[in-house]
mmCIF file with all atom_site columns, C-alpha atoms in Angstrom:
data_model
loop_
_atom_site.group_PDB
_atom_site.id
_atom_site.type_symbol
_atom_site.label_atom_id
_atom_site.label_alt_id
_atom_site.label_comp_id
_atom_site.label_asym_id
_atom_site.label_entity_id
_atom_site.label_seq_id
_atom_site.pdbx_PDB_ins_code
_atom_site.Cartn_x
_atom_site.Cartn_y
_atom_site.Cartn_z
_atom_site.occupancy
_atom_site.B_iso_or_equiv
_atom_site.pdbx_formal_charge
_atom_site.auth_seq_id
_atom_site.auth_comp_id
_atom_site.auth_asym_id
_atom_site.auth_atom_id
_atom_site.pdbx_PDB_model_num
ATOM 1   C CA . UNK A 1 1   ? -126.591 -35.241 36.105 1.00 0.00 ? 1   UNK A CA 1
ATOM 2   C CA . UNK A 1 2   ? -124.280 -34.463 33.230 1.00 0.00 ? 2   UNK A CA 1
ATOM 3   C CA . UNK A 1 3   ? -121.097 -36.373 32.445 1.00 0.00 ? 3   UNK A CA 1
ATOM 4   C CA . UNK A 1 4   ? -118.347 -34.476 30.686 1.00 0.00 ? 4   UNK A CA 1
ATOM 5   C CA . UNK A 1 5   ? -114.821 -35.187 29.540 1.00 0.00 ? 5   UNK A CA 1
ATOM 6   C CA . UNK A 1 6   ? -112.200 -32.729 28.410 1.00 0.00 ? 6   UNK A CA 1
ATOM 7   C CA . UNK A 1 7   ? -108.935 -34.304 27.315 1.00 0.00 ? 7   UNK A CA 1
ATOM 8   C CA . UNK A 1 8   ? -105.854 -34.408 25.188 1.00 0.00 ? 8   UNK A CA 1
ATOM 9   C CA . UNK A 1 9   ? -104.185 -37.549 23.822 1.00 0.00 ? 9   UNK A CA 1
ATOM 10  C CA . UNK A 1 10  ? -101.765 -39.019 21.331 1.00 0.00 ? 10  UNK A CA 1
ATOM 11  C CA . UNK A 1 11  ? -104.568 -38.751 18.768 1.00 0.00 ? 11  UNK A CA 1
ATOM 12  C CA . UNK A 1 12  ? -104.927 -34.989 19.100 1.00 0.00 ? 12  UNK A CA 1
ATOM 13  C CA . UNK A 1 13  ? -101.520 -33.590 20.010 1.00 0.00 ? 13  UNK A CA 1
ATOM 14  C CA . UNK A 1 14  ? -97.809  -34.225 19.541 1.00 0.00 ? 14  UNK A CA 1
ATOM 15  C CA . UNK A 1 15  ? -95.648  -35.311 22.485 1.00 0.00 ? 15  UNK A CA 1
ATOM 16  C CA . UNK A 1 16  ? -94.266  -31.799 23.126 1.00 0.00 ? 16  UNK A CA 1
ATOM 17  C CA . UNK A 1 17  ? -97.800  -30.505 23.669 1.00 0.00 ? 17  UNK A CA 1
ATOM 18  C CA . UNK A 1 18  ? -98.975  -33.488 25.752 1.00 0.00 ? 18  UNK A CA 1
ATOM 19  C CA . UNK A 1 19  ? -95.948  -33.086 28.018 1.00 0.00 ? 19  UNK A CA 1
ATOM 20  C CA . UNK A 1 20  ? -97.078  -29.553 28.875 1.00 0.00 ? 20  UNK A CA 1
ATOM 21  C CA . UNK A 1 21  ? -100.506 -30.771 29.943 1.00 0.00 ? 21  UNK A CA 1
ATOM 22  C CA . UNK A 1 22  ? -99.585  -33.546 32.363 1.00 0.00 ? 22  UNK A CA 1
ATOM 23  C CA . UNK A 1 23  ? -99.570  -33.886 36.121 1.00 0.00 ? 23  UNK A CA 1
ATOM 24  C CA . UNK A 1 24  ? -97.198  -35.458 38.592 1.00 0.00 ? 24  UNK A CA 1
ATOM 25  C CA . UNK A 1 25  ? -99.000  -37.248 41.429 1.00 0.00 ? 25  UNK A CA 1
ATOM 26  C CA . UNK A 1 26  ? -98.490  -34.233 43.722 1.00 0.00 ? 26  UNK A CA 1
ATOM 27  C CA . UNK A 1 27  ? -99.727  -31.801 41.079 1.00 0.00 ? 27  UNK A CA 1
ATOM 28  C CA . UNK A 1 28  ? -102.696 -34.059 40.422 1.00 0.00 ? 28  UNK A CA 1
ATOM 29  C CA . UNK A 1 29  ? -103.778 -33.900 44.066 1.00 0.00 ? 29  UNK A CA 1
ATOM 30  C CA . UNK A 1 30  ? -103.449 -30.099 44.022 1.00 0.00 ? 30  UNK A CA 1
ATOM 31  C CA . UNK A 1 31  ? -105.368 -29.942 40.747 1.00 0.00 ? 31  UNK A CA 1
ATOM 32  C CA . UNK A 1 32  ? -108.202 -32.047 42.129 1.00 0.00 ? 32  UNK A CA 1
ATOM 33  C CA . UNK A 1 33  ? -108.502 -29.672 45.087 1.00 0.00 ? 33  UNK A CA 1
ATOM 34  C CA . UNK A 1 34  ? -109.037 -26.793 42.641 1.00 0.00 ? 34  UNK A CA 1
ATOM 35  C CA . UNK A 1 35  ? -111.289 -28.717 40.271 1.00 0.00 ? 35  UNK A CA 1
ATOM 36  C CA . UNK A 1 36  ? -113.678 -29.907 42.974 1.00 0.00 ? 36  UNK A CA 1
ATOM 37  C CA . UNK A 1 37  ? -114.334 -26.245 43.863 1.00 0.00 ? 37  UNK A CA 1
ATOM 38  C CA . UNK A 1 38  ? -115.933 -25.587 40.470 1.00 0.00 ? 38  UNK A CA 1
ATOM 39  C CA . UNK A 1 39  ? -119.518 -24.575 41.306 1.00 0.00 ? 39  UNK A CA 1
ATOM 40  C CA . UNK A 1 40  ? -121.237 -27.113 39.088 1.00 0.00 ? 40  UNK A CA 1
ATOM 41  C CA . UNK A 1 41  ? -118.875 -30.024 39.870 1.00 0.00 ? 41  UNK A CA 1
ATOM 42  C CA . UNK A 1 42  ? -120.371 -33.019 41.662 1.00 0.00 ? 42  UNK A CA 1
ATOM 43  C CA . UNK A 1 43  ? -117.335 -35.191 40.986 1.00 0.00 ? 43  UNK A CA 1
ATOM 44  C CA . UNK A 1 44  ? -113.972 -35.059 39.217 1.00 0.00 ? 44  UNK A CA 1
ATOM 45  C CA . UNK A 1 45  ? -111.445 -37.703 38.158 1.00 0.00 ? 45  UNK A CA 1
ATOM 46  C CA . UNK A 1 46  ? -108.239 -36.866 36.280 1.00 0.00 ? 46  UNK A CA 1
ATOM 47  C CA . UNK A 1 47  ? -106.484 -39.509 34.206 1.00 0.00 ? 47  UNK A CA 1
ATOM 48  C CA . UNK A 1 48  ? -102.929 -38.369 33.461 1.00 0.00 ? 48  UNK A CA 1
ATOM 49  C CA . UNK A 1 49  ? -100.444 -40.566 31.576 1.00 0.00 ? 49  UNK A CA 1
ATOM 50  C CA . UNK A 1 50  ? -97.660  -39.956 29.081 1.00 0.00 ? 50  UNK A CA 1
ATOM 51  C CA . UNK A 1 51  ? -100.160 -40.289 26.227 1.00 0.00 ? 51  UNK A CA 1
ATOM 52  C CA . UNK A 1 52  ? -103.223 -38.548 27.643 1.00 0.00 ? 52  UNK A CA 1
ATOM 53  C CA . UNK A 1 53  ? -104.608 -36.184 30.220 1.00 0.00 ? 53  UNK A CA 1
ATOM 54  C CA . UNK A 1 54  ? -108.359 -36.378 30.638 1.00 0.00 ? 54  UNK A CA 1
ATOM 55  C CA . UNK A 1 55  ? -110.655 -34.670 33.120 1.00 0.00 ? 55  UNK A CA 1
ATOM 56  C CA . UNK A 1 56  ? -113.855 -36.610 33.779 1.00 0.00 ? 56  UNK A CA 1
ATOM 57  C CA . UNK A 1 57  ? -116.597 -34.683 35.534 1.00 0.00 ? 57  UNK A CA 1
ATOM 58  C CA . UNK A 1 58  ? -120.105 -35.098 36.829 1.00 0.00 ? 58  UNK A CA 1
ATOM 59  C CA . UNK A 1 59  ? -121.665 -31.651 36.560 1.00 0.00 ? 59  UNK A CA 1
ATOM 60  C CA . UNK A 1 60  ? -124.933 -30.073 37.646 1.00 0.00 ? 60  UNK A CA 1
ATOM 61  C CA . UNK A 1 61  ? -124.715 -27.646 34.737 1.00 0.00 ? 61  UNK A CA 1
ATOM 62  C CA . UNK A 1 62  ? -122.783 -28.790 31.687 1.00 0.00 ? 62  UNK A CA 1
ATOM 63  C CA . UNK A 1 63  ? -122.101 -25.335 30.290 1.00 0.00 ? 63  UNK A CA 1
ATOM 64  C CA . UNK A 1 64  ? -120.824 -23.616 33.445 1.00 0.00 ? 64  UNK A CA 1
ATOM 65  C CA . UNK A 1 65  ? -118.981 -26.738 34.626 1.00 0.00 ? 65  UNK A CA 1
ATOM 66  C CA . UNK A 1 66  ? -117.191 -27.118 31.309 1.00 0.00 ? 66  UNK A CA 1
ATOM 67  C CA . UNK A 1 67  ? -116.258 -23.423 31.376 1.00 0.00 ? 67  UNK A CA 1
ATOM 68  C CA . UNK A 1 68  ? -114.846 -23.911 34.879 1.00 0.00 ? 68  UNK A CA 1
ATOM 69  C CA . UNK A 1 69  ? -112.719 -26.869 33.747 1.00 0.00 ? 69  UNK A CA 1
ATOM 70  C CA . UNK A 1 70  ? -111.500 -24.925 30.717 1.00 0.00 ? 70  UNK A CA 1
ATOM 71  C CA . UNK A 1 71  ? -110.539 -22.003 32.963 1.00 0.00 ? 71  UNK A CA 1
ATOM 72  C CA . UNK A 1 72  ? -108.680 -24.421 35.240 1.00 0.00 ? 72  UNK A CA 1
ATOM 73  C CA . UNK A 1 73  ? -106.691 -25.687 32.225 1.00 0.00 ? 73  UNK A CA 1
ATOM 74  C CA . UNK A 1 74  ? -105.906 -22.155 31.048 1.00 0.00 ? 74  UNK A CA 1
ATOM 75  C CA . UNK A 1 75  ? -104.760 -21.080 34.524 1.00 0.00 ? 75  UNK A CA 1
ATOM 76  C CA . UNK A 1 76  ? -102.898 -24.247 35.528 1.00 0.00 ? 76  UNK A CA 1
ATOM 77  C CA . UNK A 1 77  ? -100.946 -24.684 32.317 1.00 0.00 ? 77  UNK A CA 1
ATOM 78  C CA . UNK A 1 78  ? -100.641 -21.016 31.297 1.00 0.00 ? 78  UNK A CA 1
ATOM 79  C CA . UNK A 1 79  ? -102.226 -21.959 27.998 1.00 0.00 ? 79  UNK A CA 1
ATOM 80  C CA . UNK A 1 80  ? -104.013 -19.881 25.436 1.00 0.00 ? 80  UNK A CA 1
ATOM 81  C CA . UNK A 1 81  ? -107.650 -20.434 24.495 1.00 0.00 ? 81  UNK A CA 1
ATOM 82  C CA . UNK A 1 82  ? -106.603 -21.371 20.953 1.00 0.00 ? 82  UNK A CA 1
ATOM 83  C CA . UNK A 1 83  ? -104.207 -24.008 22.208 1.00 0.00 ? 83  UNK A CA 1
ATOM 84  C CA . UNK A 1 84  ? -106.901 -25.626 24.320 1.00 0.00 ? 84  UNK A CA 1
ATOM 85  C CA . UNK A 1 85  ? -109.469 -25.629 21.536 1.00 0.00 ? 85  UNK A CA 1
ATOM 86  C CA . UNK A 1 86  ? -106.933 -26.932 18.998 1.00 0.00 ? 86  UNK A CA 1
ATOM 87  C CA . UNK A 1 87  ? -105.633 -29.964 20.897 1.00 0.00 ? 87  UNK A CA 1
ATOM 88  C CA . UNK A 1 88  ? -108.361 -30.863 23.396 1.00 0.00 ? 88  UNK A CA 1
ATOM 89  C CA . UNK A 1 89  ? -111.475 -32.917 22.761 1.00 0.00 ? 89  UNK A CA 1
ATOM 90  C CA . UNK A 1 90  ? -114.768 -32.747 24.624 1.00 0.00 ? 90  UNK A CA 1
ATOM 91  C CA . UNK A 1 91  ? -117.297 -35.495 25.172 1.00 0.00 ? 91  UNK A CA 1
ATOM 92  C CA . UNK A 1 92  ? -120.624 -35.542 26.988 1.00 0.00 ? 92  UNK A CA 1
ATOM 93  C CA . UNK A 1 93  ? -123.087 -38.102 28.306 1.00 0.00 ? 93  UNK A CA 1
ATOM 94  C CA . UNK A 1 94  ? -122.936 -41.633 26.940 1.00 0.00 ? 94  UNK A CA 1
ATOM 95  C CA . UNK A 1 95  ? -119.872 -40.748 24.850 1.00 0.00 ? 95  UNK A CA 1
ATOM 96  C CA . UNK A 1 96  ? -117.925 -40.293 28.109 1.00 0.00 ? 96  UNK A CA 1
ATOM 97  C CA . UNK A 1 97  ? -118.979 -43.770 29.226 1.00 0.00 ? 97  UNK A CA 1
ATOM 98  C CA . UNK A 1 98  ? -117.990 -45.346 25.903 1.00 0.00 ? 98  UNK A CA 1
ATOM 99  C CA . UNK A 1 99  ? -114.648 -43.526 25.963 1.00 0.00 ? 99  UNK A CA 1
ATOM 100 C CA . UNK A 1 100 ? -113.511 -44.614 29.442 1.00 0.00 ? 100 UNK A CA 1
ATOM 101 C CA . UNK A 1 101 ? -114.418 -48.223 28.609 1.00 0.00 ? 101 UNK A CA 1
ATOM 102 C CA . UNK A 1 102 ? -112.367 -48.034 25.393 1.00 0.00 ? 102 UNK A CA 1
ATOM 103 C CA . UNK A 1 103 ? -109.467 -46.532 27.340 1.00 0.00 ? 103 UNK A CA 1
ATOM 104 C CA . UNK A 1 104 ? -109.606 -49.164 30.112 1.00 0.00 ? 104 UNK A CA 1
ATOM 105 C CA . UNK A 1 105 ? -109.745 -51.980 27.546 1.00 0.00 ? 105 UNK A CA 1
ATOM 106 C CA . UNK A 1 106 ? -106.687 -50.653 25.690 1.00 0.00 ? 106 UNK A CA 1
ATOM 107 C CA . UNK A 1 107 ? -108.699 -49.853 22.566 1.00 0.00 ? 107 UNK A CA 1
ATOM 108 C CA . UNK A 1 108 ? -107.801 -46.149 22.631 1.00 0.00 ? 108 UNK A CA 1
ATOM 109 C CA . UNK A 1 109 ? -104.077 -46.671 23.247 1.00 0.00 ? 109 UNK A CA 1
ATOM 110 C CA . UNK A 1 110 ? -101.213 -45.951 20.898 1.00 0.00 ? 110 UNK A CA 1
ATOM 111 C CA . UNK A 1 111 ? -100.448 -49.680 21.022 1.00 0.00 ? 111 UNK A CA 1
ATOM 112 C CA . UNK A 1 112 ? -103.705 -51.637 20.866 1.00 0.00 ? 112 UNK A CA 1
ATOM 113 C CA . UNK A 1 113 ? -104.254 -53.579 24.083 1.00 0.00 ? 113 UNK A CA 1
ATOM 114 C CA . UNK A 1 114 ? -101.418 -52.014 26.067 1.00 0.00 ? 114 UNK A CA 1
ATOM 115 C CA . UNK A 1 115 ? -101.693 -53.032 29.687 1.00 0.00 ? 115 UNK A CA 1
ATOM 116 C CA . UNK A 1 116 ? -100.378 -50.049 31.669 1.00 0.00 ? 116 UNK A CA 1
ATOM 117 C CA . UNK A 1 117 ? -103.466 -47.929 31.011 1.00 0.00 ? 117 UNK A CA 1
ATOM 118 C CA . UNK A 1 118 ? -105.667 -50.212 33.095 1.00 0.00 ? 118 UNK A CA 1
ATOM 119 C CA . UNK A 1 119 ? -103.503 -49.544 36.166 1.00 0.00 ? 119 UNK A CA 1
ATOM 120 C CA . UNK A 1 120 ? -103.608 -45.818 35.450 1.00 0.00 ? 120 UNK A CA 1
ATOM 121 C CA . UNK A 1 121 ? -107.405 -45.837 35.239 1.00 0.00 ? 121 UNK A CA 1
ATOM 122 C CA . UNK A 1 122 ? -107.526 -47.666 38.570 1.00 0.00 ? 122 UNK A CA 1
ATOM 123 C CA . UNK A 1 123 ? -105.021 -45.342 40.265 1.00 0.00 ? 123 UNK A CA 1
ATOM 124 C CA . UNK A 1 124 ? -106.829 -42.241 38.948 1.00 0.00 ? 124 UNK A CA 1
ATOM 125 C CA . UNK A 1 125 ? -109.957 -43.434 40.725 1.00 0.00 ? 125 UNK A CA 1
ATOM 126 C CA . UNK A 1 126 ? -108.000 -44.122 43.921 1.00 0.00 ? 126 UNK A CA 1
ATOM 127 C CA . UNK A 1 127 ? -106.363 -40.683 43.895 1.00 0.00 ? 127 UNK A CA 1
ATOM 128 C CA . UNK A 1 128 ? -109.782 -39.078 43.410 1.00 0.00 ? 128 UNK A CA 1
ATOM 129 C CA . UNK A 1 129 ? -111.143 -41.110 46.325 1.00 0.00 ? 129 UNK A CA 1
ATOM 130 C CA . UNK A 1 130 ? -108.285 -39.867 48.522 1.00 0.00 ? 130 UNK A CA 1
ATOM 131 C CA . UNK A 1 131 ? -108.894 -36.286 47.396 1.00 0.00 ? 131 UNK A CA 1
ATOM 132 C CA . UNK A 1 132 ? -112.631 -36.713 48.011 1.00 0.00 ? 132 UNK A CA 1
ATOM 133 C CA . UNK A 1 133 ? -113.304 -35.370 44.530 1.00 0.00 ? 133 UNK A CA 1
ATOM 134 C CA . UNK A 1 134 ? -115.113 -38.388 43.075 1.00 0.00 ? 134 UNK A CA 1
ATOM 135 C CA . UNK A 1 135 ? -118.898 -38.745 42.937 1.00 0.00 ? 135 UNK A CA 1
ATOM 136 C CA . UNK A 1 136 ? -120.802 -42.008 43.296 1.00 0.00 ? 136 UNK A CA 1
ATOM 137 C CA . UNK A 1 137 ? -121.582 -42.018 39.589 1.00 0.00 ? 137 UNK A CA 1
ATOM 138 C CA . UNK A 1 138 ? -117.943 -41.515 38.541 1.00 0.00 ? 138 UNK A CA 1
ATOM 139 C CA . UNK A 1 139 ? -116.796 -44.036 41.121 1.00 0.00 ? 139 UNK A CA 1
ATOM 140 C CA . UNK A 1 140 ? -119.148 -46.678 39.708 1.00 0.00 ? 140 UNK A CA 1
ATOM 141 C CA . UNK A 1 141 ? -118.145 -45.749 36.160 1.00 0.00 ? 141 UNK A CA 1
ATOM 142 C CA . UNK A 1 142 ? -114.436 -46.207 36.875 1.00 0.00 ? 142 UNK A CA 1
ATOM 143 C CA . UNK A 1 143 ? -114.993 -49.453 38.814 1.00 0.00 ? 143 UNK A CA 1
ATOM 144 C CA . UNK A 1 144 ? -116.976 -50.890 35.900 1.00 0.00 ? 144 UNK A CA 1
ATOM 145 C CA . UNK A 1 145 ? -114.429 -49.659 33.362 1.00 0.00 ? 145 UNK A CA 1
ATOM 146 C CA . UNK A 1 146 ? -111.594 -51.375 35.259 1.00 0.00 ? 146 UNK A CA 1
ATOM 147 C CA . UNK A 1 147 ? -113.610 -54.588 35.660 1.00 0.00 ? 147 UNK A CA 1
ATOM 148 C CA . UNK A 1 148 ? -114.448 -54.557 31.960 1.00 0.00 ? 148 UNK A CA 1
ATOM 149 C CA . UNK A 1 149 ? -110.804 -53.935 31.049 1.00 0.00 ? 149 UNK A CA 1
ATOM 150 C CA . UNK A 1 150 ? -109.787 -56.953 33.120 1.00 0.00 ? 150 UNK A CA 1
ATOM 151 C CA . UNK A 1 151 ? -112.523 -59.093 31.582 1.00 0.00 ? 151 UNK A CA 1
ATOM 152 C CA . UNK A 1 152 ? -111.681 -58.059 28.014 1.00 0.00 ? 152 UNK A CA 1
ATOM 153 C CA . UNK A 1 153 ? -108.046 -58.970 28.558 1.00 0.00 ? 153 UNK A CA 1
ATOM 154 C CA . UNK A 1 154 ? -109.040 -62.339 30.050 1.00 0.00 ? 154 UNK A CA 1
ATOM 155 C CA . UNK A 1 155 ? -111.464 -63.238 27.250 1.00 0.00 ? 155 UNK A CA 1
ATOM 156 C CA . UNK A 1 156 ? -109.544 -61.942 24.245 1.00 0.00 ? 156 UNK A CA 1
ATOM 157 C CA . UNK A 1 157 ? -105.959 -61.896 23.034 1.00 0.00 ? 157 UNK A CA 1
ATOM 158 C CA . UNK A 1 158 ? -105.829 -58.112 22.971 1.00 0.00 ? 158 UNK A CA 1
ATOM 159 C CA . UNK A 1 159 ? -102.890 -58.004 25.392 1.00 0.00 ? 159 UNK A CA 1
ATOM 160 C CA . UNK A 1 160 ? -100.826 -60.576 23.515 1.00 0.00 ? 160 UNK A CA 1
ATOM 161 C CA . UNK A 1 161 ? -97.946  -59.348 21.383 1.00 0.00 ? 161 UNK A CA 1
ATOM 162 C CA . UNK A 1 162 ? -96.686  -55.781 21.635 1.00 0.00 ? 162 UNK A CA 1
ATOM 163 C CA . UNK A 1 163 ? -98.356  -54.274 24.682 1.00 0.00 ? 163 UNK A CA 1
ATOM 164 C CA . UNK A 1 164 ? -96.171  -51.225 25.131 1.00 0.00 ? 164 UNK A CA 1
ATOM 165 C CA . UNK A 1 165 ? -94.416  -48.732 22.926 1.00 0.00 ? 165 UNK A CA 1
ATOM 166 C CA . UNK A 1 166 ? -91.110  -49.952 24.343 1.00 0.00 ? 166 UNK A CA 1
ATOM 167 C CA . UNK A 1 167 ? -91.700  -53.567 23.317 1.00 0.00 ? 167 UNK A CA 1
ATOM 168 C CA . UNK A 1 168 ? -92.915  -52.467 19.895 1.00 0.00 ? 168 UNK A CA 1
ATOM 169 C CA . UNK A 1 169 ? -89.804  -50.331 19.426 1.00 0.00 ? 169 UNK A CA 1
ATOM 170 C CA . UNK A 1 170 ? -87.517  -53.221 20.357 1.00 0.00 ? 170 UNK A CA 1
ATOM 171 C CA . UNK A 1 171 ? -89.204  -55.494 17.819 1.00 0.00 ? 171 UNK A CA 1
#
């Protein structure tokens, strides 16, 4: 089984671009219905926040599955191929695992250690469970990422200080 991630974040795109590629909860459920129909897709989870939109997938065939996800992005957001390739990043295999753990722990956030992302990772899993789009592998991955995020926050001081952009702006 192949793990893949296609995403956009504060590291790769300005706010005006990220805003175009985000989902409301209703749109997310509709998007998952379309994404789980991709031939090669065994499981799909979408993490959509103000700073990132990432599609995590377990695919039978990495090449055709990735093409299907890219086509979904082009169709859903009326985007051009150049726009997708310019702002989006792609990860495969173990790099996907490392990335979701960094995200859940707040290490990939605009403000190091911010706490809201952990709840978003958890709710993304729950929405995928409701949509019946998640595979056992992705389910276990997201459960472990959330548990690790909780543990990292309990054992370190990563969440102390400025834990949101709002609190950092006020200071």
